[in-house]
JSON list of C-alpha atoms and ligand atoms in Angstrom, two decimals:
[
{"chain": "A", "resi": 15, "resn": "UNK", "atom": "CA", "xyz": [-0.01, 0.00, 0.02]},
{"chain": "A", "resi": 16, "resn": "UNK", "atom": "CA", "xyz": [1.33, 3.48, -0.92]},
{"chain": "A", "resi": 17, "resn": "UNK", "atom": "CA", "xyz": [1.24, 5.71, 2.10]},
{"chain": "A", "resi": 18, "resn": "UNK", "atom": "CA", "xyz": [1.54, 9.46, 2.47]},
{"chain": "A", "resi": 19, "resn": "UNK", "atom": "CA", "xyz": [4.97, 9.16, 4.09]},
{"chain": "A", "resi": 20, "resn": "UNK", "atom": "CA", "xyz": [6.23, 6.96, 1.15]},
{"chain": "A", "resi": 21, "resn": "UNK", "atom": "CA", "xyz": [4.99, 9.61, -1.25]},
{"chain": "A", "resi": 22, "resn": "UNK", "atom": "CA", "xyz": [6.73, 12.43, 0.63]},
{"chain": "A", "resi": 23, "resn": "UNK", "atom": "CA", "xyz": [9.91, 10.41, 0.99]},
{"chain": "A", "resi": 24, "resn": "UNK", "atom": "CA", "xyz": [9.95, 9.81, -2.83]},
{"chain": "A", "resi": 25, "resn": "UNK", "atom": "CA", "xyz": [9.33, 13.46, -3.42]},
{"chain": "A", "resi": 26, "resn": "UNK", "atom": "CA", "xyz": [12.19, 14.34, -0.95]},
{"chain": "A", "resi": 27, "resn": "UNK", "atom": "CA", "xyz": [14.56, 12.06, -2.87]},
{"chain": "A", "resi": 28, "resn": "UNK", "atom": "CA", "xyz": [13.53, 13.59, -6.19]},
{"chain": "A", "resi": 29, "resn": "UNK", "atom": "CA", "xyz": [14.14, 17.05, -4.73]},
{"chain": "A", "resi": 30, "resn": "UNK", "atom": "CA", "xyz": [17.64, 15.95, -3.56]},
{"chain": "A", "resi": 31, "resn": "UNK", "atom": "CA", "xyz": [18.33, 14.49, -7.01]},
{"chain": "A", "resi": 32, "resn": "UNK", "atom": "CA", "xyz": [17.13, 17.73, -8.72]},
{"chain": "A", "resi": 33, "resn": "UNK", "atom": "CA", "xyz": [19.20, 20.01, -6.47]},
{"chain": "A", "resi": 34, "resn": "UNK", "atom": "CA", "xyz": [22.27, 19.87, -8.78]},
{"chain": "A", "resi": 35, "resn": "UNK", "atom": "CA", "xyz": [20.44, 19.99, -12.08]},
{"chain": "A", "resi": 36, "resn": "UNK", "atom": "CA", "xyz": [20.49, 22.94, -14.46]},
{"chain": "A", "resi": 37, "resn": "UNK", "atom": "CA", "xyz": [18.56, 25.82, -12.84]},
{"chain": "A", "resi": 38, "resn": "UNK", "atom": "CA", "xyz": [17.45, 26.76, -16.39]},
{"chain": "A", "resi": 39, "resn": "UNK", "atom": "CA", "xyz": [15.37, 23.57, -16.66]},
{"chain": "A", "resi": 40, "resn": "UNK", "atom": "CA", "xyz": [14.73, 22.50, -13.04]},
{"chain": "A", "resi": 41, "resn": "UNK", "atom": "CA", "xyz": [12.47, 24.51, -10.80]},
{"chain": "A", "resi": 42, "resn": "UNK", "atom": "CA", "xyz": [13.96, 22.75, -7.73]},
{"chain": "A", "resi": 43, "resn": "UNK", "atom": "CA", "xyz": [17.56, 23.55, -8.80]},
{"chain": "A", "resi": 44, "resn": "UNK", "atom": "CA", "xyz": [16.42, 27.20, -9.29]},
{"chain": "A", "resi": 45, "resn": "UNK", "atom": "CA", "xyz": [15.06, 27.27, -5.77]},
{"chain": "A", "resi": 46, "resn": "UNK", "atom": "CA", "xyz": [18.33, 25.91, -4.30]},
{"chain": "A", "resi": 47, "resn": "UNK", "atom": "CA", "xyz": [20.25, 28.48, -6.32]},
{"chain": "A", "resi": 48, "resn": "UNK", "atom": "CA", "xyz": [18.12, 31.30, -4.90]},
{"chain": "A", "resi": 49, "resn": "UNK", "atom": "CA", "xyz": [18.45, 30.01, -1.37]},
{"chain": "A", "resi": 50, "resn": "UNK", "atom": "CA", "xyz": [16.44, 29.52, 1.87]},
{"chain": "A", "resi": 51, "resn": "UNK", "atom": "CA", "xyz": [14.67, 32.91, 1.89]},
{"chain": "A", "resi": 52, "resn": "UNK", "atom": "CA", "xyz": [13.23, 32.32, -1.63]},
{"chain": "A", "resi": 53, "resn": "UNK", "atom": "CA", "xyz": [12.18, 28.78, -0.57]},
{"chain": "A", "resi": 54, "resn": "UNK", "atom": "CA", "xyz": [10.57, 30.13, 2.59]},
{"chain": "A", "resi": 55, "resn": "UNK", "atom": "CA", "xyz": [8.74, 32.81, 0.51]},
{"chain": "A", "resi": 56, "resn": "UNK", "atom": "CA", "xyz": [7.39, 30.11, -1.89]},
{"chain": "A", "resi": 57, "resn": "UNK", "atom": "CA", "xyz": [6.29, 27.95, 1.04]},
{"chain": "A", "resi": 58, "resn": "UNK", "atom": "CA", "xyz": [4.48, 30.78, 2.68]},
{"chain": "A", "resi": 59, "resn": "UNK", "atom": "CA", "xyz": [2.84, 31.81, -0.59]},
{"chain": "A", "resi": 60, "resn": "UNK", "atom": "CA", "xyz": [1.47, 28.21, -1.09]},
{"chain": "A", "resi": 61, "resn": "UNK", "atom": "CA", "xyz": [0.22, 28.14, 2.53]},
{"chain": "A", "resi": 62, "resn": "UNK", "atom": "CA", "xyz": [-1.69, 31.38, 1.93]},
{"chain": "A", "resi": 63, "resn": "UNK", "atom": "CA", "xyz": [-3.15, 29.95, -1.29]},
{"chain": "A", "resi": 64, "resn": "UNK", "atom": "CA", "xyz": [-4.39, 26.87, 0.67]},
{"chain": "A", "resi": 65, "resn": "UNK", "atom": "CA", "xyz": [-5.93, 29.09, 3.33]},
{"chain": "A", "resi": 66, "resn": "UNK", "atom": "CA", "xyz": [-7.67, 31.35, 0.77]},
{"chain": "A", "resi": 67, "resn": "UNK", "atom": "CA", "xyz": [-9.04, 28.31, -1.12]},
{"chain": "A", "resi": 68, "resn": "UNK", "atom": "CA", "xyz": [-10.31, 26.73, 2.10]},
{"chain": "A", "resi": 69, "resn": "UNK", "atom": "CA", "xyz": [-11.99, 30.00, 3.16]},
{"chain": "A", "resi": 70, "resn": "UNK", "atom": "CA", "xyz": [-13.64, 30.10, -0.32]},
{"chain": "A", "resi": 71, "resn": "UNK", "atom": "CA", "xyz": [-14.86, 26.56, 0.08]},
{"chain": "A", "resi": 72, "resn": "UNK", "atom": "CA", "xyz": [-12.93, 25.41, -3.00]},
{"chain": "A", "resi": 73, "resn": "UNK", "atom": "CA", "xyz": [-11.88, 21.91, -1.88]},
{"chain": "A", "resi": 74, "resn": "UNK", "atom": "CA", "xyz": [-10.37, 20.88, -5.26]},
{"chain": "A", "resi": 75, "resn": "UNK", "atom": "CA", "xyz": [-8.09, 23.94, -5.12]},
{"chain": "A", "resi": 76, "resn": "UNK", "atom": "CA", "xyz": [-7.24, 23.10, -1.47]},
{"chain": "A", "resi": 77, "resn": "UNK", "atom": "CA", "xyz": [-6.12, 19.63, -2.69]},
{"chain": "A", "resi": 78, "resn": "UNK", "atom": "CA", "xyz": [-3.95, 21.02, -5.53]},
{"chain": "A", "resi": 79, "resn": "UNK", "atom": "CA", "xyz": [-2.37, 23.75, -3.41]},
{"chain": "A", "resi": 80, "resn": "UNK", "atom": "CA", "xyz": [-1.77, 21.36, -0.55]},
{"chain": "A", "resi": 81, "resn": "UNK", "atom": "CA", "xyz": [0.34, 19.21, -2.89]},
{"chain": "A", "resi": 82, "resn": "UNK", "atom": "CA", "xyz": [2.31, 22.31, -3.97]},
{"chain": "A", "resi": 83, "resn": "UNK", "atom": "CA", "xyz": [2.72, 23.24, -0.26]},
{"chain": "A", "resi": 84, "resn": "UNK", "atom": "CA", "xyz": [4.13, 19.83, 0.53]},
{"chain": "A", "resi": 85, "resn": "UNK", "atom": "CA", "xyz": [6.54, 19.99, -2.45]},
{"chain": "A", "resi": 86, "resn": "UNK", "atom": "CA", "xyz": [7.82, 23.40, -1.10]},
{"chain": "A", "resi": 87, "resn": "UNK", "atom": "CA", "xyz": [8.02, 21.99, 2.43]},
{"chain": "A", "resi": 88, "resn": "UNK", "atom": "CA", "xyz": [10.23, 19.13, 1.21]},
{"chain": "A", "resi": 89, "resn": "UNK", "atom": "CA", "xyz": [12.44, 21.65, -0.58]},
{"chain": "A", "resi": 90, "resn": "UNK", "atom": "CA", "xyz": [12.81, 23.61, 2.65]},
{"chain": "A", "resi": 91, "resn": "UNK", "atom": "CA", "xyz": [13.55, 20.41, 4.63]},
{"chain": "A", "resi": 92, "resn": "UNK", "atom": "CA", "xyz": [16.31, 19.48, 2.22]},
{"chain": "A", "resi": 93, "resn": "UNK", "atom": "CA", "xyz": [17.83, 22.93, 2.40]},
{"chain": "A", "resi": 94, "resn": "UNK", "atom": "CA", "xyz": [17.71, 22.83, 6.22]},
{"chain": "A", "resi": 95, "resn": "UNK", "atom": "CA", "xyz": [19.28, 19.31, 6.39]},
{"chain": "A", "resi": 96, "resn": "UNK", "atom": "CA", "xyz": [16.04, 17.88, 7.84]},
{"chain": "A", "resi": 97, "resn": "UNK", "atom": "CA", "xyz": [15.03, 14.40, 6.62]},
{"chain": "A", "resi": 98, "resn": "UNK", "atom": "CA", "xyz": [11.43, 13.17, 6.42]},
{"chain": "A", "resi": 99, "resn": "UNK", "atom": "CA", "xyz": [12.25, 10.52, 9.00]},
{"chain": "A", "resi": 100, "resn": "UNK", "atom": "CA", "xyz": [13.26, 13.29, 11.45]},
{"chain": "A", "resi": 101, "resn": "UNK", "atom": "CA", "xyz": [9.72, 14.63, 11.13]},
{"chain": "A", "resi": 102, "resn": "UNK", "atom": "CA", "xyz": [8.09, 11.22, 11.40]},
{"chain": "A", "resi": 103, "resn": "UNK", "atom": "CA", "xyz": [10.11, 10.63, 14.60]},
{"chain": "A", "resi": 104, "resn": "UNK", "atom": "CA", "xyz": [8.76, 13.82, 16.13]},
{"chain": "A", "resi": 105, "resn": "UNK", "atom": "CA", "xyz": [5.26, 12.85, 15.03]},
{"chain": "A", "resi": 106, "resn": "UNK", "atom": "CA", "xyz": [5.65, 9.39, 16.62]},
{"chain": "A", "resi": 107, "resn": "UNK", "atom": "CA", "xyz": [6.94, 10.96, 19.86]},
{"chain": "A", "resi": 108, "resn": "UNK", "atom": "CA", "xyz": [3.76, 13.17, 19.98]},
{"chain": "A", "resi": 109, "resn": "UNK", "atom": "CA", "xyz": [1.51, 10.15, 19.24]},
{"chain": "A", "resi": 110, "resn": "UNK", "atom": "CA", "xyz": [3.20, 8.29, 22.11]},
{"chain": "A", "resi": 111, "resn": "UNK", "atom": "CA", "xyz": [2.71, 11.26, 24.44]},
{"chain": "A", "resi": 112, "resn": "UNK", "atom": "CA", "xyz": [-0.97, 11.43, 23.47]},
{"chain": "A", "resi": 113, "resn": "UNK", "atom": "CA", "xyz": [-1.20, 7.69, 24.25]},
{"chain": "A", "resi": 114, "resn": "UNK", "atom": "CA", "xyz": [0.09, 8.36, 27.71]},
{"chain": "A", "resi": 115, "resn": "UNK", "atom": "CA", "xyz": [-2.33, 11.30, 28.09]},
{"chain": "A", "resi": 116, "resn": "UNK", "atom": "CA", "xyz": [-5.25, 9.03, 27.13]},
{"chain": "A", "resi": 117, "resn": "UNK", "atom": "CA", "xyz": [-4.37, 6.74, 29.99]},
{"chain": "A", "resi": 118, "resn": "UNK", "atom": "CA", "xyz": [-4.48, 9.54, 32.52]},
{"chain": "A", "resi": 119, "resn": "UNK", "atom": "CA", "xyz": [-7.81, 10.00, 34.41]},
{"chain": "A", "resi": 120, "resn": "UNK", "atom": "CA", "xyz": [-10.12, 12.33, 32.38]},
{"chain": "A", "resi": 121, "resn": "UNK", "atom": "CA", "xyz": [-10.93, 14.61, 35.36]},
{"chain": "A", "resi": 122, "resn": "UNK", "atom": "CA", "xyz": [-8.24, 15.05, 38.01]},
{"chain": "A", "resi": 123, "resn": "UNK", "atom": "CA", "xyz": [-9.38, 14.72, 41.63]},
{"chain": "A", "resi": 124, "resn": "UNK", "atom": "CA", "xyz": [-10.91, 17.98, 42.94]},
{"chain": "A", "resi": 125, "resn": "UNK", "atom": "CA", "xyz": [-8.70, 19.65, 45.50]},
{"chain": "A", "resi": 126, "resn": "UNK", "atom": "CA", "xyz": [-9.87, 22.52, 47.77]},
{"chain": "A", "resi": 127, "resn": "UNK", "atom": "CA", "xyz": [-9.04, 25.96, 46.38]},
{"chain": "A", "resi": 128, "resn": "UNK", "atom": "CA", "xyz": [-6.12, 27.62, 48.08]},
{"chain": "A", "resi": 129, "resn": "UNK", "atom": "CA", "xyz": [-5.21, 31.24, 47.34]},
{"chain": "A", "resi": 130, "resn": "UNK", "atom": "CA", "xyz": [-1.74, 31.56, 45.88]},
{"chain": "A", "resi": 131, "resn": "UNK", "atom": "CA", "xyz": [0.77, 33.27, 48.22]},
{"chain": "A", "resi": 132, "resn": "UNK", "atom": "CA", "xyz": [1.18, 35.91, 45.46]},
{"chain": "A", "resi": 133, "resn": "UNK", "atom": "CA", "xyz": [-2.57, 36.71, 45.37]},
{"chain": "A", "resi": 134, "resn": "UNK", "atom": "CA", "xyz": [-2.82, 36.62, 49.18]},
{"chain": "A", "resi": 135, "resn": "UNK", "atom": "CA", "xyz": [0.02, 39.17, 49.55]},
{"chain": "A", "resi": 136, "resn": "UNK", "atom": "CA", "xyz": [-1.81, 41.46, 47.00]},
{"chain": "A", "resi": 137, "resn": "UNK", "atom": "CA", "xyz": [-5.14, 41.35, 48.82]},
{"chain": "A", "resi": 138, "resn": "UNK", "atom": "CA", "xyz": [-5.97, 44.89, 50.08]},
{"chain": "A", "resi": 139, "resn": "UNK", "atom": "CA", "xyz": [-6.93, 43.66, 53.51]},
{"chain": "A", "resi": 140, "resn": "UNK", "atom": "CA", "xyz": [-6.53, 47.07, 55.23]},
{"chain": "A", "resi": 141, "resn": "UNK", "atom": "CA", "xyz": [-8.77, 48.97, 52.78]},
{"chain": "A", "resi": 142, "resn": "UNK", "atom": "CA", "xyz": [-11.60, 46.39, 52.87]},
{"chain": "A", "resi": 143, "resn": "UNK", "atom": "CA", "xyz": [-11.41, 46.30, 56.66]},
{"chain": "A", "resi": 144, "resn": "UNK", "atom": "CA", "xyz": [-11.64, 50.07, 56.78]},
{"chain": "A", "resi": 145, "resn": "UNK", "atom": "CA", "xyz": [-14.71, 50.17, 54.42]},
{"chain": "A", "resi": 146, "resn": "UNK", "atom": "CA", "xyz": [-16.43, 47.49, 56.46]},
{"chain": "A", "resi": 147, "resn": "UNK", "atom": "CA", "xyz": [-15.70, 49.38, 59.62]},
{"chain": "A", "resi": 148, "resn": "UNK", "atom": "CA", "xyz": [-17.25, 52.60, 58.16]},
{"chain": "A", "resi": 149, "resn": "UNK", "atom": "CA", "xyz": [-20.37, 50.75, 57.03]},
{"chain": "A", "resi": 150, "resn": "UNK", "atom": "CA", "xyz": [-21.02, 49.47, 60.49]},
{"chain": "A", "resi": 151, "resn": "UNK", "atom": "CA", "xyz": [-21.41, 53.04, 61.79]},
{"chain": "B", "resi": 221, "resn": "LIG", "atom": "N1", "xyz": [6.37, 17.47, -7.23]},
{"chain": "B", "resi": 221, "resn": "LIG", "atom": "C1", "xyz": [6.77, 18.51, -7.65]},
{"chain": "B", "resi": 221, "resn": "LIG", "atom": "C2", "xyz": [5.95, 19.69, -7.49]},
{"chain": "B", "resi": 221, "resn": "LIG", "atom": "N2", "xyz": [4.78, 19.91, -6.92]},
{"chain": "B", "resi": 221, "resn": "LIG", "atom": "C3", "xyz": [4.45, 21.13, -7.06]},
{"chain": "B", "resi": 221, "resn": "LIG", "atom": "N3", "xyz": [5.46, 21.79, -7.70]},
{"chain": "B", "resi": 221, "resn": "LIG", "atom": "C4", "xyz": [5.34, 23.16, -7.94]},
{"chain": "B", "resi": 221, "resn": "LIG", "atom": "O1", "xyz": [4.65, 23.39, -9.11]},
{"chain": "B", "resi": 221, "resn": "LIG", "atom": "C5", "xyz": [3.99, 24.62, -8.83]},
{"chain": "B", "resi": 221, "resn": "LIG", "atom": "C6", "xyz": [3.01, 24.98, -9.76]},
{"chain": "B", "resi": 221, "resn": "LIG", "atom": "O2", "xyz": [3.49, 25.28, -11.01]},
{"chain": "B", "resi": 221, "resn": "LIG", "atom": "P1", "xyz": [2.98, 26.56, -11.80]},
{"chain": "B", "resi": 221, "resn": "LIG", "atom": "O3", "xyz": [3.83, 26.75, -13.04]},
{"chain": "B", "resi": 221, "resn": "LIG", "atom": "O4", "xyz": [1.55, 26.56, -11.86]},
{"chain": "B", "resi": 221, "resn": "LIG", "atom": "O5", "xyz": [3.51, 27.58, -10.68]},
{"chain": "B", "resi": 221, "resn": "LIG", "atom": "P2", "xyz": [3.27, 29.01, -10.36]},
{"chain": "B", "resi": 221, "resn": "LIG", "atom": "O6", "xyz": [3.02, 29.09, -8.89]},
{"chain": "B", "resi": 221, "resn": "LIG", "atom": "O7", "xyz": [2.26, 29.63, -11.30]},
{"chain": "B", "resi": 221, "resn": "LIG", "atom": "O8", "xyz": [4.67, 29.65, -10.73]},
{"chain": "B", "resi": 221, "resn": "LIG", "atom": "P3", "xyz": [5.98, 29.65, -9.90]},
{"chain": "B", "resi": 221, "resn": "LIG", "atom": "O9", "xyz": [6.05, 31.07, -9.34]},
{"chain": "B", "resi": 221, "resn": "LIG", "atom": "O10", "xyz": [5.89, 28.70, -8.80]},
{"chain": "B", "resi": 221, "resn": "LIG", "atom": "O11", "xyz": [7.09, 29.37, -10.87]},
{"chain": "B", "resi": 221, "resn": "LIG", "atom": "C7", "xyz": [4.98, 25.45, -8.21]},
{"chain": "B", "resi": 221, "resn": "LIG", "atom": "O12", "xyz": [4.50, 26.13, -7.09]},
{"chain": "B", "resi": 221, "resn": "LIG", "atom": "C8", "xyz": [6.07, 24.41, -7.82]},
{"chain": "B", "resi": 221, "resn": "LIG", "atom": "O13", "xyz": [6.56, 24.92, -6.60]},
{"chain": "B", "resi": 221, "resn": "LIG", "atom": "C9", "xyz": [6.40, 20.90, -8.04]},
{"chain": "B", "resi": 221, "resn": "LIG", "atom": "N4", "xyz": [7.58, 20.97, -8.71]},
{"chain": "B", "resi": 221, "resn": "LIG", "atom": "C10", "xyz": [8.34, 19.88, -8.82]},
{"chain": "B", "resi": 221, "resn": "LIG", "atom": "N5", "xyz": [7.96, 18.66, -8.30]},
{"chain": "B", "resi": 221, "resn": "LIG", "atom": "C11", "xyz": [8.83, 17.46, -8.39]},
{"chain": "B", "resi": 221, "resn": "LIG", "atom": "O14", "xyz": [10.13, 17.83, -8.04]},
{"chain": "B", "resi": 221, "resn": "LIG", "atom": "C12", "xyz": [11.07, 16.99, -8.72]},
{"chain": "B", "resi": 221, "resn": "LIG", "atom": "C13", "xyz": [12.09, 17.87, -9.38]},
{"chain": "B", "resi": 221, "resn": "LIG", "atom": "O15", "xyz": [11.50, 18.57, -10.43]},
{"chain": "B", "resi": 221, "resn": "LIG", "atom": "P4", "xyz": [12.17, 19.84, -11.08]},
{"chain": "B", "resi": 221, "resn": "LIG", "atom": "O16", "xyz": [12.10, 20.93, -10.07]},
{"chain": "B", "resi": 221, "resn": "LIG", "atom": "O17", "xyz": [11.32, 20.16, -12.32]},
{"chain": "B", "resi": 221, "resn": "LIG", "atom": "O18", "xyz": [13.63, 19.48, -11.40]},
{"chain": "B", "resi": 221, "resn": "LIG", "atom": "C14", "xyz": [10.30, 16.18, -9.72]},
{"chain": "B", "resi": 221, "resn": "LIG", "atom": "O19", "xyz": [10.09, 14.96, -9.18]},
{"chain": "B", "resi": 221, "resn": "LIG", "atom": "C15", "xyz": [8.96, 16.94, -9.82]},
{"chain": "B", "resi": 221, "resn": "LIG", "atom": "O20", "xyz": [7.94, 16.12, -10.19]}
]
C-alpha cells in the first residue's frame, strides 16, 4: 500500500536529485540556487493559497495547493538538512505522548481551592477592613 509518508519520501529524494540539475530547466535547482529565503517565501505563498481556497470553500483547489505546499516543504527540509524520518520521529513522539495522556484520568481529583501566596499578599486587607468598619457606623 502506498502511504503518504512513502510519497513524501519519494518526493524528498526527487528534490535531492534535482538539487544539482541545471537551474534553467529544473524549478527545484532554481530554488536551491536562490536560497532559503526564496524557498521560505514560496512555502508561505503556497500556505496562503491553501488558506484562501479553504475559506472560499474550493476543496479541489485546497487539494492541488496542498500538494504544492508539501513540495515546497520538502524543498525547505532538504535545504535545512532535515530528513522526512526526522519529522516522522517527532510525530511518533507526540503520538506516544498522546497515548500516555489518554491513559491519565479524564478529570483530576478535585482539591480545595487555596489562594496563591502571590494573590494573598496582593489582597488589600486594610482597605476592605476600613470600608467594612465605616459601614457598620
Ligand atoms: N512534485 C513537484 C511539484 N509539486 C508542485 N510543484 C510546484 O509546481 C507549482 C505550480 O506550477 P506553476 O507553473 O503553476 O507555478 P506558479 O506558482 O504559477 O509559478 P511559480 O512562481 O511557482 O514558478 C509550483 O509552485 C512548484 O513549486 C512541483 N515541482 C516539482 N515537483 C517534483 O520535483 C522534482 C524535481 O523537479 P524539477 O524541479 O522540475 O527538477 C520532480 O520529481 C517533480 O515532479
